Amino acid sequence: MNLEGALGEARFTVTGDVGKPMEGKDLRLNVALETKSTKPLTELAGVEFEEVGPVHLKLTLIEQHGHYDFNDIQLTARPRDFDVSVSGSVKNFVLDLDGEKAQTKPATVNVKGTIGGARFSVAGDVARPMQGKDLRLKVALQTKSTRPFTELAGVEVEELGPLDVALTVIEKGGRFDLDGVNLKAWPRDADVAIKGSVKDVAGNPRLDLDVALAAKTLRQLDKTLPDAGPVSVSAKVRSRGKVVEIRDLVAKVGKSDLSGSVTVDTSGELPRVSAKLRASVIDLAELVPPADKSDTGAAAEMPRKRKIFPGDPLPLDALKKANGNIELAVDRLITPKLTLYKVNVAARLDNGNLTVKPAAHIAGGTVGATIGIDARTKPAKFTVDVDAKKVSIGALTKEIRGFETSKGLDSNLKMKLSGQGDSVRALMGGLDGDIRLEIGEGHLNNDVLDRVGAGLLTQIIGIAVPTDEKDKTTTFNCGVVRFAVKEGDAIADETLVMETDKVLLKGGGLIDLKTEDLDLGASLAARKGIRIGAGTLSSLVRVKGTLAEPQLGTDLKRMVKTGAKVGIAVATVGLSLLAESVYGYISEDDHPCQTALARQIEVTPKKDRAQSTSGEN
């Protein structure tokens, strides 16, 4: 046989021998096809397929006993501006057009080729080649970039490469498995390795993969991340049904590490995430990107915030999109300002009800809390229960500031608060509960108070340290900060106390958490043997303004008036103070802190206070 012809612009030749020409059997033919476009061929065949061209094809077709071999295949084409070449053979193929011929033994495939700059190979057996079933094919791919494949597939994903993949594709009974997966990739110069298998890819995938990643820094993976490194991550990924497990997780970034397991279950109405993680060290100072200082000038020109509690709606609907249970244990948690030890966090989310229980050792003491957010109600309910014991304020401030402002001051804090709201501002405006801070004895360093800035608390402490004293330290005996919180009003009634070896600062007042207005007052009483004179300290202290812009000053008459308006005793040491000389000796309470801790804070309902205030006006 020696034929040549054309189909539209396509040209073809067929040469060779046919042993049984009447049956079209026992043939050995050399076939060649050249065309600028596949369009005439697809139209002739009555199929719709994307136009490809130019195409050059050569092969040797051999038929014996109903089995066809396609040998010496040489194919070149240019789909979507990419050069494609294929060479190799397909043997023992039974052309069963009427469904009456049996494929007695598998067809064998052995081809290799290139797509763009990528190289690939496919080798193996296909038991039912006409249906593309019962196959076992070894596939290998090496490419510098995934771009040719994504463009051919018509999808937009980030370009990856280099990439080296080897796997075996198995089809049996309609199920596709990927076995012997061995993938190596270098996206963004990072090293990624994946080994294992994926069973039932198109049906109910079951993953059994070992995954590893290594990079010099996090920034190498994403430019928005900090320059922390080196980075290494390894884990076993397993899945059964709709449950995916990440086992034997080991991650390291610079000084930080993390290990444990994570499970994601999507079989229910809501996905559920469970995790049990632990770390020796987590260095947030290294992992959290530093604040952008380039906008400092612009920020300085912005108006000062008049409110510190934002009114923006909280993203509470996110709590209804998943359930979960997470446990995290960290031996040492490093923040930009201080270090926490033996950190434990347990979090549980159940149908919109979130409970978080953090605990840690800090500054020689312990801190524990239970935080609840129940988004099942409208508005959402919030609860906070904090219990801190023997936390040294001296050690804490030294670590934060970098120099020693005090020693000791071991403190206990108990705080129980609850409220409802869909924003922080709404929540604070209706808050209820109790705040109780006890500060133990210690020493204040007089000569460094000026170094800690002009904050309100610093100014108040400075009042208790006479500036004309030559002592380098002031003995701090005790301190108490107690507020009863009702309907967004935080009230202190002679429950703000600071006692040193020289003076006693005692007071109270009101913080309106809804408006953020504050009005606090305190008296300054000299200890025995110490005289407070007009030339040294003011005997009365008042803090007014707002939480965002508090102001410190003195105003006896206004202080007394304010105390009456809020429905509590005068926000100092009581009306008896008015009968005393503003300057001079004032009788002392031998145990002022214990008195403040035991005192019952009278909380007048907000509506009654409003009526009282309107009546006075």
XYZ file of C-alpha atoms in Angstrom:
617
model
C 0.000 0.000 0.000
C 1.237 3.456 -0.913
C -1.369 6.185 -0.439
C -1.332 9.895 0.049
C -4.153 12.387 0.251
C -5.640 15.500 1.813
C -8.535 16.457 4.066
C -8.914 20.175 3.724
C -5.500 21.554 4.605
C -4.461 18.267 6.238
C -2.138 15.985 4.276
C -1.536 12.310 5.004
C 0.408 9.317 3.671
C -0.004 5.576 4.310
C 2.607 3.067 3.103
C 3.258 -0.589 3.933
C 1.878 -4.114 3.697
C -1.511 -5.715 4.394
C -1.422 -9.531 4.676
C -5.222 -9.918 4.550
C -6.533 -6.858 2.743
C -10.099 -8.178 2.467
C -10.332 -8.418 6.258
C -8.006 -5.493 6.913
C -5.730 -7.721 9.004
C -2.083 -8.703 9.249
C -0.991 -5.202 8.397
C 2.136 -3.153 8.889
C 1.652 0.449 7.822
C 3.661 3.612 8.158
C 1.278 6.526 8.748
C 2.077 10.244 8.540
C -0.201 13.256 9.043
C 0.497 16.970 8.735
C -2.030 19.733 9.249
C -2.044 23.408 10.137
C -5.221 22.868 12.139
C -7.210 19.963 13.559
C -10.488 21.698 12.711
C -11.162 19.784 9.414
C -10.576 16.460 11.178
C -12.813 17.206 14.181
C -15.585 18.486 11.905
C -15.327 15.370 9.761
C -15.526 13.177 12.853
C -18.502 15.176 14.153
C -16.891 15.996 17.490
C -16.288 19.309 19.203
C -12.734 19.781 20.314
C -10.487 22.787 20.756
C -8.605 23.625 17.583
C -4.924 22.676 17.716
C -2.238 23.318 15.176
C 0.064 22.788 13.530
C 0.225 19.002 14.096
C 2.793 16.492 12.771
C 2.238 12.776 13.410
C 4.169 9.682 12.397
C 3.695 6.095 13.586
C 3.877 2.460 12.544
C 0.583 0.551 12.773
C 0.811 -3.233 13.186
C -2.172 -5.612 13.397
C -1.987 -9.302 14.282
C -4.879 -11.508 15.402
C -7.058 -8.500 16.159
C -4.428 -6.770 18.307
C -3.049 -3.411 17.207
C 0.350 -1.984 18.014
C 1.134 1.694 17.539
C 4.905 1.793 17.366
C 7.458 4.529 16.802
C 4.943 7.260 17.591
C 6.303 10.719 16.812
C 3.850 13.535 17.496
C 4.441 17.283 17.621
C 1.737 19.896 18.118
C 1.282 23.472 19.312
C -1.825 23.915 21.482
C -2.268 27.413 22.940
C 1.208 28.519 21.843
C 2.980 25.692 23.663
C 5.173 23.164 21.890
C 4.128 19.572 22.653
C 5.965 16.428 21.586
C 5.149 12.761 22.255
C 7.093 9.628 21.340
C 6.802 5.939 22.191
C 4.344 3.112 21.645
C 0.936 1.663 22.541
C 0.773 -2.097 22.044
C -1.782 -4.890 22.158
C -4.750 -2.607 21.617
C -8.014 -4.352 20.624
C -10.183 -2.075 18.484
C -13.605 -3.166 19.710
C -16.098 -0.895 17.976
C -19.066 -3.284 18.147
C -18.404 -4.625 21.656
C -17.868 -8.217 20.482
C -14.075 -8.481 20.681
C -12.419 -9.338 23.958
C -9.218 -7.695 25.250
C -7.558 -10.954 26.319
C -4.481 -9.285 27.757
C -3.775 -5.677 28.745
C -2.592 -3.081 26.320
C 0.805 -1.657 27.176
C 1.641 2.030 27.089
C 5.150 3.436 26.955
C 5.317 7.071 25.903
C 7.306 10.126 26.837
C 7.289 13.707 25.728
C 7.493 17.400 26.475
C 4.982 20.180 27.078
C 6.670 23.532 26.895
C 9.752 23.023 29.028
C 8.200 20.125 30.958
C 9.142 16.485 30.456
C 6.790 13.592 31.145
C 6.559 9.831 30.758
C 3.721 7.303 31.022
C 4.312 3.547 31.180
C 2.130 0.613 32.190
C -0.881 -1.545 31.376
C -4.505 -0.844 30.435
C -6.755 -3.917 30.596
C -9.705 -2.193 28.892
C -8.196 0.524 26.722
C -11.391 1.285 24.783
C -13.048 2.299 28.072
C -9.903 3.656 29.706
C -10.420 1.283 32.647
C -8.515 -1.356 34.621
C -5.268 0.530 34.231
C -1.988 0.741 36.081
C 0.249 3.484 34.755
C 3.451 4.930 36.130
C 3.553 8.664 35.503
C 6.549 10.967 35.888
C 6.780 14.724 35.354
C 9.643 17.192 35.605
C 9.135 20.876 34.917
C 10.709 24.197 35.764
C 7.269 25.805 35.901
C 3.624 24.735 36.117
C 2.604 27.563 33.787
C 2.216 25.410 30.632
C -0.195 23.069 32.417
C -2.315 25.775 34.050
C -2.652 27.639 30.760
C -3.527 24.461 28.876
C -6.120 23.652 31.540
C -7.464 27.213 31.421
C -7.092 27.824 35.160
C -5.382 30.645 37.027
C -3.190 29.576 39.937
C 0.150 30.772 41.185
C 3.063 29.561 39.102
C 5.099 26.879 40.867
C 8.377 25.289 40.081
C 10.625 23.516 39.706
C 8.445 20.429 40.131
C 9.322 16.723 40.095
C 6.494 14.176 40.407
C 6.372 10.394 40.196
C 3.271 8.305 40.918
C 1.251 5.301 39.815
C -2.310 5.787 38.552
C -4.551 2.773 39.229
C -8.142 2.331 38.041
C -10.197 -0.656 39.149
C -13.961 -0.970 39.195
C -14.458 2.718 38.548
C -12.156 3.806 41.398
C -9.001 5.795 40.751
C -6.045 5.541 43.144
C -2.780 7.441 43.167
C -0.134 5.165 44.621
C 3.562 5.654 45.277
C 3.248 9.438 45.167
C 6.649 11.108 45.327
C 6.459 14.847 44.758
C 9.228 17.378 45.144
C 8.648 21.048 44.511
C 10.507 24.291 45.074
C 7.860 27.039 45.187
C 9.404 30.419 45.991
C 12.728 28.640 46.571
C 11.243 26.595 49.410
C 11.612 22.809 49.531
C 8.361 20.806 49.525
C 8.180 17.014 49.612
C 5.042 14.837 49.575
C 5.092 11.038 49.698
C 2.331 8.468 50.044
C -0.962 7.662 48.344
C -4.470 8.942 47.629
C -7.154 6.281 47.334
C -10.468 6.763 45.475
C -9.509 10.182 44.132
C -12.752 10.898 42.290
C -15.118 9.361 44.856
C -14.327 9.359 48.562
C -10.652 10.376 48.718
C -8.500 8.733 51.403
C -5.205 10.477 51.977
C -2.122 8.784 53.340
C 0.627 11.348 52.831
C 3.836 12.442 54.500
C 4.370 16.164 53.947
C 7.493 18.235 54.574
C 8.393 21.870 53.921
C 11.614 23.806 54.448
C 12.496 27.441 53.774
C 15.116 29.933 54.847
C 12.542 32.401 56.209
C 8.793 32.980 56.405
C 9.203 35.997 54.157
C 10.482 33.657 51.474
C 6.999 32.090 51.464
C 5.060 35.365 51.634
C 6.406 38.902 51.483
C 3.941 40.076 54.141
C 5.412 37.679 56.719
C 8.347 38.519 59.020
C 11.921 37.592 58.223
C 11.981 34.730 60.754
C 13.696 31.449 60.065
C 14.815 28.885 59.261
C 11.444 27.220 58.647
C 10.716 23.500 58.721
C 7.377 21.672 58.855
C 6.605 17.965 58.679
C 3.384 16.034 59.222
C 1.421 12.934 58.306
C -1.890 13.684 56.587
C -4.504 10.940 56.822
C -8.172 10.997 55.835
C -11.054 8.588 56.176
C -14.383 9.653 54.777
C -14.905 13.283 55.707
C -12.363 13.235 58.516
C -8.853 14.566 57.859
C -6.147 14.019 60.459
C -2.809 15.789 60.663
C -0.598 13.634 62.863
C 2.974 13.924 64.096
C 3.048 17.618 63.259
C 6.466 19.152 63.909
C 6.989 22.799 62.963
C 9.944 25.069 63.668
C 10.372 28.737 62.799
C 13.500 30.356 64.168
C 13.422 29.869 67.934
C 9.776 28.765 67.918
C 8.453 25.224 67.663
C 5.073 23.516 67.571
C 4.065 19.861 67.613
C 0.917 17.807 67.973
C -2.128 16.778 65.969
C -5.128 18.369 64.243
C -8.380 16.742 63.105
C -10.969 18.278 60.758
C -14.350 16.519 60.566
C -16.786 17.737 57.891
C -19.309 14.919 58.273
C -21.707 16.934 60.440
C -23.848 19.956 59.772
C -20.911 22.156 60.798
C -17.224 21.333 60.384
C -15.455 20.447 63.629
C -11.780 21.164 64.280
C -9.947 19.413 67.106
C -6.321 20.099 67.952
C -3.860 19.167 70.667
C -0.661 21.170 70.337
C 2.374 21.907 72.453
C 5.517 24.006 72.114
C 8.742 24.489 73.996
C 9.075 28.089 72.815
C 6.865 30.449 70.830
C 8.579 33.770 70.165
C 5.885 36.234 69.090
C 8.497 38.994 69.001
C 10.061 37.080 66.110
C 6.884 35.777 64.464
C 4.649 38.864 64.520
C 5.572 41.487 61.886
C 6.727 44.754 63.490
C 4.433 47.747 63.208
C 4.920 49.810 60.072
C 6.720 52.946 61.194
C 6.591 54.568 57.772
C 3.188 56.117 58.516
C 4.234 57.690 61.810
C 3.944 61.203 60.460
C 0.515 60.605 58.981
C -0.646 58.979 62.197
C 0.524 61.980 64.199
C -1.688 64.245 62.091
C -4.800 62.153 62.725
C -7.193 63.440 65.416
C -6.904 61.784 68.806
C -9.446 59.085 69.552
C -12.328 60.305 71.696
C -13.471 56.769 72.480
C -11.409 53.740 73.377
C -14.250 51.206 73.092
C -15.030 50.697 69.375
C -18.638 50.664 68.224
C -17.996 48.463 65.182
C -20.058 45.245 65.120
C -18.117 42.221 66.336
C -17.779 39.331 63.825
C -19.861 37.038 66.017
C -21.469 35.171 63.096
C -18.103 33.483 62.550
C -18.689 31.544 65.786
C -21.655 29.809 64.151
C -19.754 28.482 61.156
C -17.729 25.763 62.873
C -17.318 23.779 66.077
C -14.070 22.857 67.710
C -11.953 21.885 70.662
C -8.352 23.128 70.868
C -5.698 22.580 73.536
C -2.364 24.422 73.459
C 0.506 24.117 75.938
C 3.586 26.353 75.671
C 6.561 26.116 78.020
C 7.727 29.644 77.218
C 5.762 32.314 75.330
C 7.868 35.334 74.398
C 6.082 38.584 73.537
C 7.718 41.875 72.510
C 7.394 43.128 76.114
C 7.433 40.134 78.454
C 7.736 36.366 78.766
C 5.059 33.980 80.021
C 5.783 30.475 81.286
C 3.751 27.269 81.430
C 1.057 28.693 79.192
C -2.042 26.559 78.708
C -5.038 27.479 76.571
C -8.162 25.348 76.209
C -10.852 26.554 73.798
C -14.196 24.978 72.960
C -16.693 26.197 70.364
C -20.097 24.526 70.243
C -22.837 25.897 67.964
C -21.934 29.534 68.584
C -20.987 29.151 72.248
C -17.259 29.801 72.781
C -15.367 29.113 76.012
C -11.661 29.936 76.324
C -9.588 29.071 79.398
C -6.061 30.556 79.336
C -3.549 30.124 82.175
C 0.096 31.114 82.605
C 2.919 31.823 85.035
C 4.095 35.427 84.895
C 6.314 37.644 87.043
C 6.554 35.072 89.815
C 2.805 34.458 89.963
C -0.021 32.771 88.102
C -2.861 34.059 85.950
C -5.937 32.086 84.965
C -9.154 33.072 83.245
C -12.389 31.767 81.795
C -13.834 33.764 78.907
C -17.239 32.979 77.467
C -18.968 34.314 74.353
C -22.451 32.988 73.631
C -23.467 34.104 70.147
C -26.644 32.013 70.238
C -28.488 34.945 71.831
C -29.207 38.412 70.487
C -27.294 40.373 71.573
C -24.453 38.010 72.422
C -23.588 37.261 76.051
C -20.058 37.748 77.380
C -18.532 36.535 80.655
C -15.012 37.063 81.992
C -13.599 35.469 85.137
C -9.950 36.320 85.916
C -7.915 35.063 88.866
C -4.291 36.236 89.207
C -2.204 35.345 92.250
C 1.136 36.671 93.544
C 2.064 38.502 90.347
C 4.938 40.869 91.156
C 4.240 44.315 89.727
C 7.894 45.145 90.334
C 9.106 42.220 88.231
C 6.397 42.820 85.632
C 7.192 46.505 85.080
C 10.930 45.806 85.003
C 10.476 43.285 82.197
C 8.160 45.579 80.251
C 10.135 48.815 80.665
C 13.644 47.411 80.790
C 14.564 49.105 84.074
C 13.467 48.746 87.686
C 10.806 51.152 88.960
C 9.849 49.069 91.975
C 10.471 45.848 93.841
C 7.995 43.321 95.143
C 4.369 44.478 95.027
C 3.039 40.923 94.740
C -0.564 41.304 93.643
C -3.795 39.332 93.465
C -6.527 40.152 90.964
C -10.053 38.786 90.882
C -12.398 40.007 88.191
C -15.862 38.713 87.344
C -17.733 40.571 84.629
C -20.703 39.826 82.410
C -22.722 41.667 79.813
C -24.438 41.596 76.463
C -23.694 43.432 73.249
C -22.814 43.079 69.596
C -19.978 45.618 69.857
C -17.370 46.358 72.500
C -19.030 49.717 73.214
C -22.475 48.166 73.707
C -21.011 45.431 75.882
C -19.164 47.858 78.160
C -22.228 50.102 78.421
C -24.227 47.377 80.182
C -21.464 45.573 82.059
C -22.062 44.003 85.492
C -19.634 42.457 87.938
C -16.792 43.091 90.326
C -13.099 44.039 90.075
C -10.757 43.436 93.008
C -6.999 44.114 92.928
C -4.803 43.646 96.015
C -1.226 44.958 95.875
C 1.279 43.657 98.420
C 4.232 45.377 100.022
C 7.310 46.476 98.149
C 9.490 49.466 97.353
C 9.160 52.313 94.846
C 12.327 53.733 93.309
C 11.896 57.478 93.700
C 14.683 58.441 91.329
C 13.275 56.598 88.292
C 9.632 57.709 88.425
C 10.399 60.551 86.049
C 11.698 58.036 83.488
C 8.459 56.108 83.096
C 6.583 58.870 81.279
C 3.674 61.122 82.085
C 0.931 58.523 82.357
C -1.955 59.048 84.740
C -1.008 56.169 87.043
C 2.581 57.410 87.157
C 1.395 60.856 88.170
C -0.791 59.458 90.940
C 2.043 57.297 92.267
C 4.296 60.328 92.083
C 1.959 62.148 94.457
C 2.643 59.499 97.076
C 6.401 60.022 96.752
C 7.293 63.509 98.080
C 9.676 65.191 95.685
C 11.626 66.927 98.415
C 12.543 63.708 100.161
C 16.136 62.512 99.897
C 15.248 58.850 100.228
C 15.927 56.878 97.077
C 13.051 54.500 97.790
C 9.596 54.672 99.283
C 8.215 51.710 101.191
C 4.914 50.614 99.693
C 2.782 48.926 102.336
C -0.283 47.912 100.354
C -2.767 48.937 97.699
C -6.370 48.133 96.785
C -8.413 48.843 93.663
C -12.033 47.709 93.952
C -14.936 48.522 91.682
C -18.486 47.259 91.730
C -19.807 47.342 88.173
C -23.523 47.729 87.517
C -25.237 48.545 84.215
C -21.996 49.927 82.800
C -21.077 52.031 85.846
C -17.883 51.107 87.706
C -18.202 52.481 91.244
C -15.554 52.707 93.965
C -16.546 53.867 97.471
C -13.428 54.431 99.586
C -12.049 51.321 97.871
C -9.148 52.937 96.007
C -6.249 52.794 98.472
C -2.486 53.208 98.285
C -0.499 53.190 101.525
C 3.202 53.999 101.792
C 5.401 54.612 104.811
C 4.768 58.331 104.319
C 1.214 58.869 103.086
C -2.161 57.244 102.621
C -4.069 57.816 99.387
C -7.722 56.846 99.708
C -10.659 57.519 97.429
C -13.439 56.439 95.127
C -15.705 57.647 92.350
C -17.396 56.625 89.144
C -16.360 55.441 85.687
C -19.245 55.464 83.208
C -18.269 52.730 80.760
C -21.046 53.716 78.372
C -19.999 57.353 77.927
C -16.389 56.658 79.002
C -16.581 59.622 81.384
C -14.738 59.284 84.664
C -14.804 61.192 87.937
C -12.540 59.828 90.658
C -11.381 61.543 93.821
C -8.936 60.761 96.604
C -7.599 62.293 99.797
C -3.953 62.299 100.757
C -3.399 61.772 104.487
C 0.008 62.049 106.147
C 1.267 59.129 108.186
C 2.325 59.822 111.743
C 5.446 61.927 111.852
C 4.962 63.181 108.288
C 3.493 66.564 107.553
C 1.855 67.506 104.259
C 2.171 71.176 103.555
C 0.947 73.504 100.885
C 4.463 73.799 99.571
C 4.847 70.092 98.933
C 1.726 68.130 98.021
C -1.918 68.828 97.393
C -4.052 67.004 99.944
C -6.832 66.255 97.490
C -6.572 64.577 94.092
C -9.191 64.413 91.388
C -9.225 62.568 88.068
C -11.783 63.719 85.507
C -12.246 63.672 81.769
C -12.640 60.486 79.771
C -10.886 57.161 79.559
C -9.249 58.350 76.349
C -8.169 61.691 77.837
C -8.054 61.565 81.652
C -7.034 64.720 83.519
C -5.407 64.919 86.937
C -6.047 67.892 89.234
C -7.436 69.087 92.563
C -10.943 70.368 93.269
C -12.430 69.820 96.739
C -15.843 71.462 96.221
C -16.533 69.827 92.867
C -15.337 66.508 94.265
C -17.854 66.583 97.104
C -20.644 67.599 94.726
C -19.815 64.797 92.315
C -19.796 62.249 95.119
C -23.333 63.232 96.084
C -24.576 63.079 92.494
C -23.481 59.514 91.936
C -25.342 58.411 95.037
C -22.336 57.230 97.047
C -20.377 58.648 99.932
C -18.016 61.507 99.218
C -15.347 60.033 96.963
C -12.590 60.594 99.505
C -12.520 59.641 103.179
C -16.051 60.825 103.911
C -17.692 64.054 104.993
C -15.636 64.135 108.188
C -12.695 65.263 106.067
C -14.388 68.627 105.568
C -14.099 69.302 109.290
C -10.339 68.734 109.238
C -7.666 71.155 108.176
C -6.784 70.552 104.536
C -3.175 70.547 105.591
C -1.804 68.992 108.726
C -2.094 65.825 110.664
C -4.973 63.524 109.812
C -5.933 60.498 111.847
C -5.060 57.170 110.237
C -6.774 53.846 109.706
C -4.353 51.223 111.019
C -5.422 48.761 108.332
C -6.705 50.813 105.381
C -6.304 48.079 102.774
C -8.158 45.477 104.828
C -10.888 48.044 105.444
C -11.200 48.722 101.719
C -11.346 45.004 100.929
C -14.092 44.406 103.484
C -16.131 47.500 102.658
C -19.530 46.973 101.057
C -19.850 49.120 97.951
C -23.349 50.520 97.743
C -24.514 50.389 94.149
C -27.497 52.559 93.331
C -29.418 51.520 90.190
C -28.650 53.830 87.297
C -32.255 54.972 86.939
C -32.358 56.013 90.622
C -29.118 57.933 90.283
C -30.519 59.711 87.251
C -33.637 60.715 89.213
C -31.503 61.896 92.131
C -29.339 63.976 89.842
C -32.315 65.583 88.099
C -33.851 66.386 91.488
C -30.704 68.180 92.621
C -30.555 70.202 89.481
